[in-house]
Short mmCIF file of C-alpha atoms in Angstrom, two decimals:
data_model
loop_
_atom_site.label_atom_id
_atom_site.label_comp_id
_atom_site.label_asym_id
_atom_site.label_seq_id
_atom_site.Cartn_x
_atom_site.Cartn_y
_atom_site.Cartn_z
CA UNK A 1 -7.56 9.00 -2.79
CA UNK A 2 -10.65 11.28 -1.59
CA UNK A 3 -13.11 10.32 -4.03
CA UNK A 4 -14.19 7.18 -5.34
CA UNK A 5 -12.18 6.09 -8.57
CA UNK A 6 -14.59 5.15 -11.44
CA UNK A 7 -13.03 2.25 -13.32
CA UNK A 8 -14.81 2.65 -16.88
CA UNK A 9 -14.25 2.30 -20.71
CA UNK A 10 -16.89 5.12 -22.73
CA UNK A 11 -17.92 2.55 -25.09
CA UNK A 12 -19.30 -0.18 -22.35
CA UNK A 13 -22.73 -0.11 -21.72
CA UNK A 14 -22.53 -1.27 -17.92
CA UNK A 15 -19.79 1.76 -17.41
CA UNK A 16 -22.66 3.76 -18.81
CA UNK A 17 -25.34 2.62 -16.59
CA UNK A 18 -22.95 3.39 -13.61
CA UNK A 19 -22.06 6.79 -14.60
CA UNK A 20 -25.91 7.68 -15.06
CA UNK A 21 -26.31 6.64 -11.77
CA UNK A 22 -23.62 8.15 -9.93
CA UNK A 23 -24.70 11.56 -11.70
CA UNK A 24 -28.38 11.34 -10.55
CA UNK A 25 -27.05 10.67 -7.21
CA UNK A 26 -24.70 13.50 -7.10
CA UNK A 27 -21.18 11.64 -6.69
CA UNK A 28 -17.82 13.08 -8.43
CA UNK A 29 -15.22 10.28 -9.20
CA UNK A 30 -11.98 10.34 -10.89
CA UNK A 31 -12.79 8.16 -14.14
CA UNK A 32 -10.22 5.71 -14.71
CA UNK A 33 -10.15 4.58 -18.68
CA UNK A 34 -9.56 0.93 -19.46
CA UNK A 35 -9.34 0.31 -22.91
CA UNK A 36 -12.01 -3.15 -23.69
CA UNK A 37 -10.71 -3.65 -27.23
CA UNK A 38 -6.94 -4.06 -26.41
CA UNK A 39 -7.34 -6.47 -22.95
CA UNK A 40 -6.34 -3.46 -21.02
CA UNK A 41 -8.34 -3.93 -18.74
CA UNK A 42 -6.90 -7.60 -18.30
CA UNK A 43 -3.17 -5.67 -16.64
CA UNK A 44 -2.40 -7.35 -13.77
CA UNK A 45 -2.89 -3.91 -11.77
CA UNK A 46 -6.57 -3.94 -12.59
CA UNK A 47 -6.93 -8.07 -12.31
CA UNK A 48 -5.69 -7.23 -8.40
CA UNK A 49 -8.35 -4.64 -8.04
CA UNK A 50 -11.31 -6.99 -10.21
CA UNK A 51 -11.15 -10.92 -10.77
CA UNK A 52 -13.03 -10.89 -13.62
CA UNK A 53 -10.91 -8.05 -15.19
CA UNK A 54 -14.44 -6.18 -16.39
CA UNK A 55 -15.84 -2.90 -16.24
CA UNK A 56 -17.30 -1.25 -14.51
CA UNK A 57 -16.17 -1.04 -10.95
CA UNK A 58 -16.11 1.80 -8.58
CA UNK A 59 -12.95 2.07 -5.71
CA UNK A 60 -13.94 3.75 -2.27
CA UNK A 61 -11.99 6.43 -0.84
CA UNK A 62 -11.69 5.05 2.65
CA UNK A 63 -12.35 1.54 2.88
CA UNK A 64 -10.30 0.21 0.06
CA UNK A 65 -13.53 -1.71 -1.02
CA UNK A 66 -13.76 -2.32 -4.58
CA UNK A 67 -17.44 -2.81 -5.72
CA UNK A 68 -18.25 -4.68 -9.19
CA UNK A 69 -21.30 -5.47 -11.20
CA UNK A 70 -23.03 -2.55 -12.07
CA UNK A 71 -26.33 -3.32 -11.10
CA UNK A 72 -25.56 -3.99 -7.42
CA UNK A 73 -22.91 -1.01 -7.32
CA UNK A 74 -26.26 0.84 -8.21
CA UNK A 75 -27.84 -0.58 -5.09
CA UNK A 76 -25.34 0.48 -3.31
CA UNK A 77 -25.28 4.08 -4.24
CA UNK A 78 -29.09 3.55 -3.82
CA UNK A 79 -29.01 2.46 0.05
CA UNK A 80 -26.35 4.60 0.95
CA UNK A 81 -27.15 7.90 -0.92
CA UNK A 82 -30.87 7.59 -0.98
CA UNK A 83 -31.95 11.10 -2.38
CA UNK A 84 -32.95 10.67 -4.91
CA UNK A 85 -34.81 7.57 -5.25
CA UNK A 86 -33.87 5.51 -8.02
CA UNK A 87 -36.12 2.55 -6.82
CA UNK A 88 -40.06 3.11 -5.54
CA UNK A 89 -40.71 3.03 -1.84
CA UNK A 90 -43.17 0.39 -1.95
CA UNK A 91 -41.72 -3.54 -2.44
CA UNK A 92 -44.37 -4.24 -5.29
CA UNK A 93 -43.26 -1.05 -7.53
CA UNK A 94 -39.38 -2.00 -6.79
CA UNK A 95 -39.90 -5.38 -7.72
CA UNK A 96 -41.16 -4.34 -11.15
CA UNK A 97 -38.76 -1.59 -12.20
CA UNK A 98 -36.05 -3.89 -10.79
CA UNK A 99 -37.44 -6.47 -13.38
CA UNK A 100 -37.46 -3.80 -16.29
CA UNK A 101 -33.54 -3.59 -15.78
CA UNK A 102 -33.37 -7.12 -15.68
CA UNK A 103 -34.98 -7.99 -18.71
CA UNK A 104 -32.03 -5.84 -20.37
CA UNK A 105 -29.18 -6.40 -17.95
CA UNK A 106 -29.79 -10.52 -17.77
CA UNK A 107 -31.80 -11.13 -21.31
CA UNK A 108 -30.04 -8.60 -23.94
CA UNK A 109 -26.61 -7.06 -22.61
CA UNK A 110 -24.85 -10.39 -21.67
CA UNK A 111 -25.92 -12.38 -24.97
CA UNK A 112 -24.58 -8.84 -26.84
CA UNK A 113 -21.14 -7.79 -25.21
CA UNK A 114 -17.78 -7.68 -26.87
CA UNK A 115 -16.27 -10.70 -25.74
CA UNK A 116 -19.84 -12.85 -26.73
CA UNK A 117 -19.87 -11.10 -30.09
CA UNK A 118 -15.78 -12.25 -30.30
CA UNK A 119 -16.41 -15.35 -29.36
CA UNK A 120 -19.17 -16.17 -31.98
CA UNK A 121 -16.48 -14.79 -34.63
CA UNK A 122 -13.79 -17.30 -33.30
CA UNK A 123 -15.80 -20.72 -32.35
CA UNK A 124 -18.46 -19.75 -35.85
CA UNK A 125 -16.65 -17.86 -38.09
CA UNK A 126 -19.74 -15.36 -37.57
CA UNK A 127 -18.78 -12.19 -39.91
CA UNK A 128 -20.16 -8.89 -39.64
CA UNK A 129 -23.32 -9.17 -40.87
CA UNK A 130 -23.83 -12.44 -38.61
CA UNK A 131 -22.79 -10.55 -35.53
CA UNK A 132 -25.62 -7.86 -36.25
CA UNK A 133 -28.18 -10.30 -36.97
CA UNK A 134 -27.35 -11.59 -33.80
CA UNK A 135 -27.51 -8.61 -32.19
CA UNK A 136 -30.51 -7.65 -33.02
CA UNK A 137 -32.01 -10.92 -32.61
CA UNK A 138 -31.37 -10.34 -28.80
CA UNK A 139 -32.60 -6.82 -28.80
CA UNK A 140 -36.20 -8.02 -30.80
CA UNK A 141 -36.53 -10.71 -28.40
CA UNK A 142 -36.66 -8.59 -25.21
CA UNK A 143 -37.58 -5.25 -26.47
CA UNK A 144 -41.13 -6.65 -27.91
CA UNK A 145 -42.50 -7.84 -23.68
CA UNK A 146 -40.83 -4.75 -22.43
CA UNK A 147 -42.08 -2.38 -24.96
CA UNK A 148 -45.60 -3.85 -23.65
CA UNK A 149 -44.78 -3.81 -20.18
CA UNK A 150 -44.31 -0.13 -20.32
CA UNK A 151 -46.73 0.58 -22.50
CA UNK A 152 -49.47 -1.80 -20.71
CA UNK A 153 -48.96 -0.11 -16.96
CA UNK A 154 -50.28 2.92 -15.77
CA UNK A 155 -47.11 2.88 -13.34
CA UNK A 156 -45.13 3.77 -16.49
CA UNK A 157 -45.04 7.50 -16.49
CA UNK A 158 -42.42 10.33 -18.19
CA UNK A 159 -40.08 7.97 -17.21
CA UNK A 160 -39.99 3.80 -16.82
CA UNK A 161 -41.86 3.92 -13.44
CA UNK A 162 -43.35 7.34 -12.28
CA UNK A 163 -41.72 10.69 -13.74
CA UNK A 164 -38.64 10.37 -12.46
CA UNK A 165 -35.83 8.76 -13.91
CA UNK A 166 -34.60 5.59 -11.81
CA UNK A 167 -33.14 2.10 -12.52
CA UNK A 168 -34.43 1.09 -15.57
CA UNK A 169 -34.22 3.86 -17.25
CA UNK A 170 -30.61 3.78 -16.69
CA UNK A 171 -30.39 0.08 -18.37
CA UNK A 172 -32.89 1.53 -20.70
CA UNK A 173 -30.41 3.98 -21.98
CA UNK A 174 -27.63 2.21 -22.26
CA UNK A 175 -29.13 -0.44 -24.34
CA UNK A 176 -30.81 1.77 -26.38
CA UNK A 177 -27.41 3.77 -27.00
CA UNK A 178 -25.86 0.43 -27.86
CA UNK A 179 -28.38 -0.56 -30.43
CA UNK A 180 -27.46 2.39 -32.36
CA UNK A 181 -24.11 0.73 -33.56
CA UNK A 182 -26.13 -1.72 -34.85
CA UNK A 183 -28.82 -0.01 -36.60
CA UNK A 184 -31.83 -1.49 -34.58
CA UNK A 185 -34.92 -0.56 -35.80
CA UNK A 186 -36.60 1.09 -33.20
CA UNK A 187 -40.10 1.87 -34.89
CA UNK A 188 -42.00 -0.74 -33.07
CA UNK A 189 -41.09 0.55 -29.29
CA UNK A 190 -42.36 4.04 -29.32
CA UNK A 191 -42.78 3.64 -25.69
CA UNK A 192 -39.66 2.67 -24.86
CA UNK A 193 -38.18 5.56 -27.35
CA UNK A 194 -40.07 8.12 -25.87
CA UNK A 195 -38.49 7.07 -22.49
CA UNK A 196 -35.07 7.09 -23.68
CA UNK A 197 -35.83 10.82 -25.10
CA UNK A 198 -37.34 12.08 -21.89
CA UNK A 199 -34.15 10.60 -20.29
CA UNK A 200 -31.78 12.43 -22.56
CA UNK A 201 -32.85 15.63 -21.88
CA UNK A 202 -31.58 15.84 -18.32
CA UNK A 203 -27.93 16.41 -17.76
CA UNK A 204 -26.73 13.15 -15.72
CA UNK A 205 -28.13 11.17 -18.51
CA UNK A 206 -26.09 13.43 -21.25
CA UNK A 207 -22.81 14.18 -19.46
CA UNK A 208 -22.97 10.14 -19.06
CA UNK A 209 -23.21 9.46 -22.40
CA UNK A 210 -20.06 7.36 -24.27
CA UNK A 211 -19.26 10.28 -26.49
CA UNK A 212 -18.57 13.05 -23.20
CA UNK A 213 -16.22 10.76 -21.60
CA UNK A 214 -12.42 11.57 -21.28
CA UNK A 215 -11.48 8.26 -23.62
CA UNK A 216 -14.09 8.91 -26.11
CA UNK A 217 -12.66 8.17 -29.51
CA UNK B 1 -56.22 -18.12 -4.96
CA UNK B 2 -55.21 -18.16 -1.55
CA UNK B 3 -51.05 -18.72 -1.95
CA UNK B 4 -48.76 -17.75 -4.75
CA UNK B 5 -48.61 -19.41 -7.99
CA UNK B 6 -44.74 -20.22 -8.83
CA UNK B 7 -44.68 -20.84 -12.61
CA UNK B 8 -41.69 -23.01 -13.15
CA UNK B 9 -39.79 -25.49 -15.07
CA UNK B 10 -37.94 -28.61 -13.12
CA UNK B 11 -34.73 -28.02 -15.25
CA UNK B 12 -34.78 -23.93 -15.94
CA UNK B 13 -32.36 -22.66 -13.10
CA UNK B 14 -33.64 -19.87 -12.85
CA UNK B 15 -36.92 -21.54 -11.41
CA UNK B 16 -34.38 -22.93 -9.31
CA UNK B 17 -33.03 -19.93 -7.54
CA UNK B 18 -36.52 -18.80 -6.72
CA UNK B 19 -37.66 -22.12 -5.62
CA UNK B 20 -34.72 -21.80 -3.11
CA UNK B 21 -35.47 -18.83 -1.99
CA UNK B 22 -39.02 -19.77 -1.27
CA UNK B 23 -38.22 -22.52 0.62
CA UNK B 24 -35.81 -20.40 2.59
CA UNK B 25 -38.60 -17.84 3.39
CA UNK B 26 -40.72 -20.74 4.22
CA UNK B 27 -43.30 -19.58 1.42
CA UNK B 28 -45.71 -22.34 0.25
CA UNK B 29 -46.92 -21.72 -3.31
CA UNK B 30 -49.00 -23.35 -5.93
CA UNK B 31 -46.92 -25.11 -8.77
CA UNK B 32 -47.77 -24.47 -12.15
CA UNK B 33 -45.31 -26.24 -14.54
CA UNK B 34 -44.61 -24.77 -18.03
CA UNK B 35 -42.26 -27.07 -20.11
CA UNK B 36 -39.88 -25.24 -21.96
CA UNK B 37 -38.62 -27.64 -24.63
CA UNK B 38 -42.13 -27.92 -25.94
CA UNK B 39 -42.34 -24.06 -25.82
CA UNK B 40 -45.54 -24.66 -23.52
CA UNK B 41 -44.91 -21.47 -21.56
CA UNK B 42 -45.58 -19.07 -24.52
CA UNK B 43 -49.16 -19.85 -24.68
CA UNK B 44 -51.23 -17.05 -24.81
CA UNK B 45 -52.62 -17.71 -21.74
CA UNK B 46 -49.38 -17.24 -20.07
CA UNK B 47 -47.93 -14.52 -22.27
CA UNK B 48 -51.07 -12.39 -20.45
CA UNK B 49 -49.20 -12.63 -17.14
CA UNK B 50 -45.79 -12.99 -18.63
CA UNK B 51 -45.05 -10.78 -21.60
CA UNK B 52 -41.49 -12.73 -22.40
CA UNK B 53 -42.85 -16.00 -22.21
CA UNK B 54 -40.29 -17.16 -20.05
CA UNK B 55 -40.29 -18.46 -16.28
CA UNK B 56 -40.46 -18.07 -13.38
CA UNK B 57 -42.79 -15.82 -12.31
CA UNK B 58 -44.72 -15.31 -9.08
CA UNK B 59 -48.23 -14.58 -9.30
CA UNK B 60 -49.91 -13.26 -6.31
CA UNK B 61 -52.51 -13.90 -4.33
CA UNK B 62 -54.10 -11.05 -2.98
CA UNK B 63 -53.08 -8.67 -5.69
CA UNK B 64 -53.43 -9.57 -9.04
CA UNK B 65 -49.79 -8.93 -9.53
CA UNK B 66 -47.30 -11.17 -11.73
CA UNK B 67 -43.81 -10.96 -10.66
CA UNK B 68 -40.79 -11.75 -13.00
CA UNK B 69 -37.25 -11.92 -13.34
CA UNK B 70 -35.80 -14.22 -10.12
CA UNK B 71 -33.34 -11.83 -8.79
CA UNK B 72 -36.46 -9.44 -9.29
CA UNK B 73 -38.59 -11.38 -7.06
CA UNK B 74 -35.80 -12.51 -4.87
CA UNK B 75 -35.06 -9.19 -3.89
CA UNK B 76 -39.26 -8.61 -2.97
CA UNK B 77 -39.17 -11.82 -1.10
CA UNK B 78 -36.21 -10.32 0.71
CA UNK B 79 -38.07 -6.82 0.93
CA UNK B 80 -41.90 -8.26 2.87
CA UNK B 81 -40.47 -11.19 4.56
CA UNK B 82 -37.07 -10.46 6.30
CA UNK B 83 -36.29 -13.38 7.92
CA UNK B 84 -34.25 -15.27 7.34
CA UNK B 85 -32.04 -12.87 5.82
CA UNK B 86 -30.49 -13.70 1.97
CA UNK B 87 -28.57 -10.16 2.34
CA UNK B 88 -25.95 -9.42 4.87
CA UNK B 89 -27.50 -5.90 7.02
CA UNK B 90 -24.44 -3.66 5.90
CA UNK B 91 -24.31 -2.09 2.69
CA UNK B 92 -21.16 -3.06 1.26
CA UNK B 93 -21.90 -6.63 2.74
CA UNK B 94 -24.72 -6.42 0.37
CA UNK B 95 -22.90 -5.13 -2.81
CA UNK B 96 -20.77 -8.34 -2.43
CA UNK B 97 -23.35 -10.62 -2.47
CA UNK B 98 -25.10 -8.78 -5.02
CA UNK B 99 -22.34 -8.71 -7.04
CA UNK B 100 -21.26 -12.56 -6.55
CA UNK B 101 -25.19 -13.59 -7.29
CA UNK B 102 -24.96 -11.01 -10.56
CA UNK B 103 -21.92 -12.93 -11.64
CA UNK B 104 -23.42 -15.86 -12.38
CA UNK B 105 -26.83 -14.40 -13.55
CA UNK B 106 -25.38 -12.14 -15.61
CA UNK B 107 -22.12 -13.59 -17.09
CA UNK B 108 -22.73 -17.39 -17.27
CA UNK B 109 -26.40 -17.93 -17.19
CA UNK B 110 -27.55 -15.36 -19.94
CA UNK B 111 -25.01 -16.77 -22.17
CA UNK B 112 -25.87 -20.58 -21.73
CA UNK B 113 -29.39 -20.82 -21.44
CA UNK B 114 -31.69 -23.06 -24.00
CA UNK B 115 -32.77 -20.35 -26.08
CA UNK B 116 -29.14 -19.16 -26.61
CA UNK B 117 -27.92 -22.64 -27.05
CA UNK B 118 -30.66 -23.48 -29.79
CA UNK B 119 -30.14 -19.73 -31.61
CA UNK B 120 -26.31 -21.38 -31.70
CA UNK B 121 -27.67 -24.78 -33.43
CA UNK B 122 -29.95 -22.30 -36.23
CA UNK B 123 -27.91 -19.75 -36.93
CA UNK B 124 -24.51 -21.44 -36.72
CA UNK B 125 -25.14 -24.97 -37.33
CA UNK B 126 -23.36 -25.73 -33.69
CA UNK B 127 -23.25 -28.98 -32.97
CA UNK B 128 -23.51 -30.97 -29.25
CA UNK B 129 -19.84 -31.17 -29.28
CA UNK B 130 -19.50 -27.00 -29.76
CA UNK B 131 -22.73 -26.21 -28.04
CA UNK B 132 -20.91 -28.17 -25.27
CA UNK B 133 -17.51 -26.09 -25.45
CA UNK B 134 -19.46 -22.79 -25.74
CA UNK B 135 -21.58 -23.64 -22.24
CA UNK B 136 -18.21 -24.43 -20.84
CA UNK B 137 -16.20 -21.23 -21.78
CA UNK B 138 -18.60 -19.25 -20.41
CA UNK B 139 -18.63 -21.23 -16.74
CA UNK B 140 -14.06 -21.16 -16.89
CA UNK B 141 -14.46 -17.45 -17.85
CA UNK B 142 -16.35 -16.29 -14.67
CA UNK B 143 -15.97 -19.57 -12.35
CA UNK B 144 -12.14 -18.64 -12.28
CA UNK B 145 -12.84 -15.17 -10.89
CA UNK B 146 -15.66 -16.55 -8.71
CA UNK B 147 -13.63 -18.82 -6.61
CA UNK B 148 -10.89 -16.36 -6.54
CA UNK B 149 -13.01 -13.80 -4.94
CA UNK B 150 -14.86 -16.50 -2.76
CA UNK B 151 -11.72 -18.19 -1.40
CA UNK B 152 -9.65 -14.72 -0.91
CA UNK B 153 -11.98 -13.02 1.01
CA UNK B 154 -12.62 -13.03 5.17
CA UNK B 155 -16.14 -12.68 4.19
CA UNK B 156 -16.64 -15.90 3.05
CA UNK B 157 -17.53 -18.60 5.34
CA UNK B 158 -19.46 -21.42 5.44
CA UNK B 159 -21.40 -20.29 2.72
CA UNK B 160 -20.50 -17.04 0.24
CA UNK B 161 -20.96 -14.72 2.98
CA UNK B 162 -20.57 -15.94 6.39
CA UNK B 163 -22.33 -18.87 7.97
CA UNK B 164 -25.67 -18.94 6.47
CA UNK B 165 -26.72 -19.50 3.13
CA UNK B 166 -28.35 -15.94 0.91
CA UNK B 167 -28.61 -14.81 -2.21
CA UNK B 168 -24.79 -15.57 -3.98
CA UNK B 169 -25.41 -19.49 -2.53
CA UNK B 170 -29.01 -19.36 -4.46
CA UNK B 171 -27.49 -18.53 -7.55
CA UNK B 172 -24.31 -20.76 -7.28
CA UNK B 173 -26.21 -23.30 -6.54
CA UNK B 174 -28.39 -23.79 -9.58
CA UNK B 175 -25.45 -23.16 -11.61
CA UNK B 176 -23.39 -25.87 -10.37
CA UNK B 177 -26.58 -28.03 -11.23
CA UNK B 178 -26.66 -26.92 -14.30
CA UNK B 179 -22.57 -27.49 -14.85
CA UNK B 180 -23.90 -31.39 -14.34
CA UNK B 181 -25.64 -31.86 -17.31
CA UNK B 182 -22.42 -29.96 -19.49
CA UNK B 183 -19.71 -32.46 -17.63
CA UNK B 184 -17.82 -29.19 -16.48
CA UNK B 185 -14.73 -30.21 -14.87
CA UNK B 186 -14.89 -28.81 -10.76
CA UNK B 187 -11.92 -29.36 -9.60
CA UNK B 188 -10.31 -26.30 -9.94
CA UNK B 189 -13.12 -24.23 -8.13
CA UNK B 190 -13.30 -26.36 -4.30
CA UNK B 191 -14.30 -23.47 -2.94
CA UNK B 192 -17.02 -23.54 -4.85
CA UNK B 193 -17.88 -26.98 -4.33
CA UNK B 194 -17.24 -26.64 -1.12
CA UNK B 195 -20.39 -24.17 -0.75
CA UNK B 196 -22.17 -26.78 -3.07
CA UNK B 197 -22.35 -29.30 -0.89
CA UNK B 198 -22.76 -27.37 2.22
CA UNK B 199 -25.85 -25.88 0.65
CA UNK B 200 -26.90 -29.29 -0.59
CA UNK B 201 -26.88 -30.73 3.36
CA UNK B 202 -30.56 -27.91 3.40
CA UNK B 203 -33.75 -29.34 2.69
CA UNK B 204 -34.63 -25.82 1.81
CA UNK B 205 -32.14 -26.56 -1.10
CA UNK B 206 -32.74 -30.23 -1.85
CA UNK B 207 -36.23 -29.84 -2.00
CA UNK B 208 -35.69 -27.45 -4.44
CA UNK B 209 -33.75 -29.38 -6.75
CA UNK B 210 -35.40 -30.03 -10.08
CA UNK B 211 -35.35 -34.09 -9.56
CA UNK B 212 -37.85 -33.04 -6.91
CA UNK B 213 -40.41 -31.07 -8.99
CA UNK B 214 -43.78 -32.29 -9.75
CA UNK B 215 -42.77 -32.11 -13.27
CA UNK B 216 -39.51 -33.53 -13.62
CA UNK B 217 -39.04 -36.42 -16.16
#
């Protein structure tokens, strides 16, 4: 192995994040597809490699470290790979765009994954329509203080924090990509909409994207 | 204002995690209890430092700056007072712990906390019984993982990452707490217990327990 092997499903949001990041930062990997809607990603093979049997995670080359969590995976590209920034230099400015991410990896994803929006079918009998209320729900909840966050600072710039694209505009994307299977209505966040366009102009964020991955359906 | 202002609830674990961390920096702050059941900390007095409403948050002294999100603040904490450390120095040290500390704030806490559990009661008519077995599934699903990585790994010591306690023992620790008031069943995770109790030997950690908060019932 020579290059780090990007364990990933197109669909998943927190693959998504990762890939974002390891395209602003520059790093090829050789995606490896695990398929979330059949348990593939529960083989015993994979379950060595990651406990929890999730995605993402990212194999080194050399060390035969696996990393998981995409948040902290993103740290680590961050501190080890530091050009470019994806955090501000000074602890005040990395304290709030590390909260921006936050408030969508801790407040909106985890309440709105796959296996959350399974279980609610199995212990509640939720159907369809149930599920999407939920789901949006979550979305409303969070998106309302962060759409005034962003709009509220003058640290919020092109992007999240400054003009150029770091952190949480990588969770910012991915949620905003995932709302789109459930028809959010994203009218009242024209902050956090212009973000997410600004963001999908450049490259990384595009060639990122669920659709341009190798397992795309 | 001359110290911080750490807006808190006794029983929210989150609050928890930061009041450990405080008391591991050795940071004396104000305490400004919002009770949660009662809604109290979406007054509008609070929403104007706190956009979501929810706690904690850090307000500082010098700079009219609120802080939010605890692995947010955490991470400043970590960032403008370095010692003692709640990070390992090397980077993929620091992924781990990340990632162990994400675990629980991002798989089991998001899930589980009072908001979620009440949305369960509207929407789906959950009972305590299946409020109950939801909190629990959520702890089995990631605890199992959790003590497999913890007790596989050279890395661990007396704590999750050596011999002193840092960011993944913050985080485990308020969710073991939290386990207590759901009767989740322990004994299949010792090593997890194991780091429980060494943690609970600190006053750095008892004193932040929420039987010790100025507002605890």
């Amino acid at each position: 192995m020579t290059r780090p092997r990007l364990h990933s499903y197109f669909r998943s949001s927190t693959s998504y994040r990762l890939r974002i990041a390891l395209n602003l930062k520059g790093v090829e990997t050789d995606y490896i597809a695990h398929h979330l809607r059949t348990g593939a990603q529960r083989f015993e093979s994979y379950l060595k490699l990651n406990p929890q049997g999730l995605v993402p995670s990212l194999e080194l080359p050399d060390e035969s470290v696996v990393l998981i969590q995409s948040l902290p995976i993103i740290e680590y590209l961050e501190e080890t790979i530091p050009e470019p920034p994806l955090l501000p230099a000074d602890p005040i400015g990395r304290a709030r765009v590390r909260a921006l991410a936050q408030m969508i990896a801790c407040e909106i994803h985890p309440v709105n994954n796959l296996r959350v929006l399974n279980e609610l079918r199995q212990s509640f009998g939720a159907d369809d329509d149930a599920v999407a209320d939920w789901f949006r729900h979550w979305v409303v909840e969070t998106f309302g203080p962060l759409e005034a966050l962003l709009f509220g600072s003058p640290d919020t710039g092109t992007f999240c924090h400054g003009d150029n694209p770091g952190l949480a505009d990588i969770c910012l994307v991915a949620q905003v990509a995932n709302n789109q299977r459930f028809q959010v209505d994203m009218s009242p966040y024209p902050t956090i909409r212009r973000i997410y366009d600004a963001c999908m102009e450049r490259h990384e964020f595009q060639q990122a994207a669920p659709a341009n991955q190798p397992d795309a359906e």
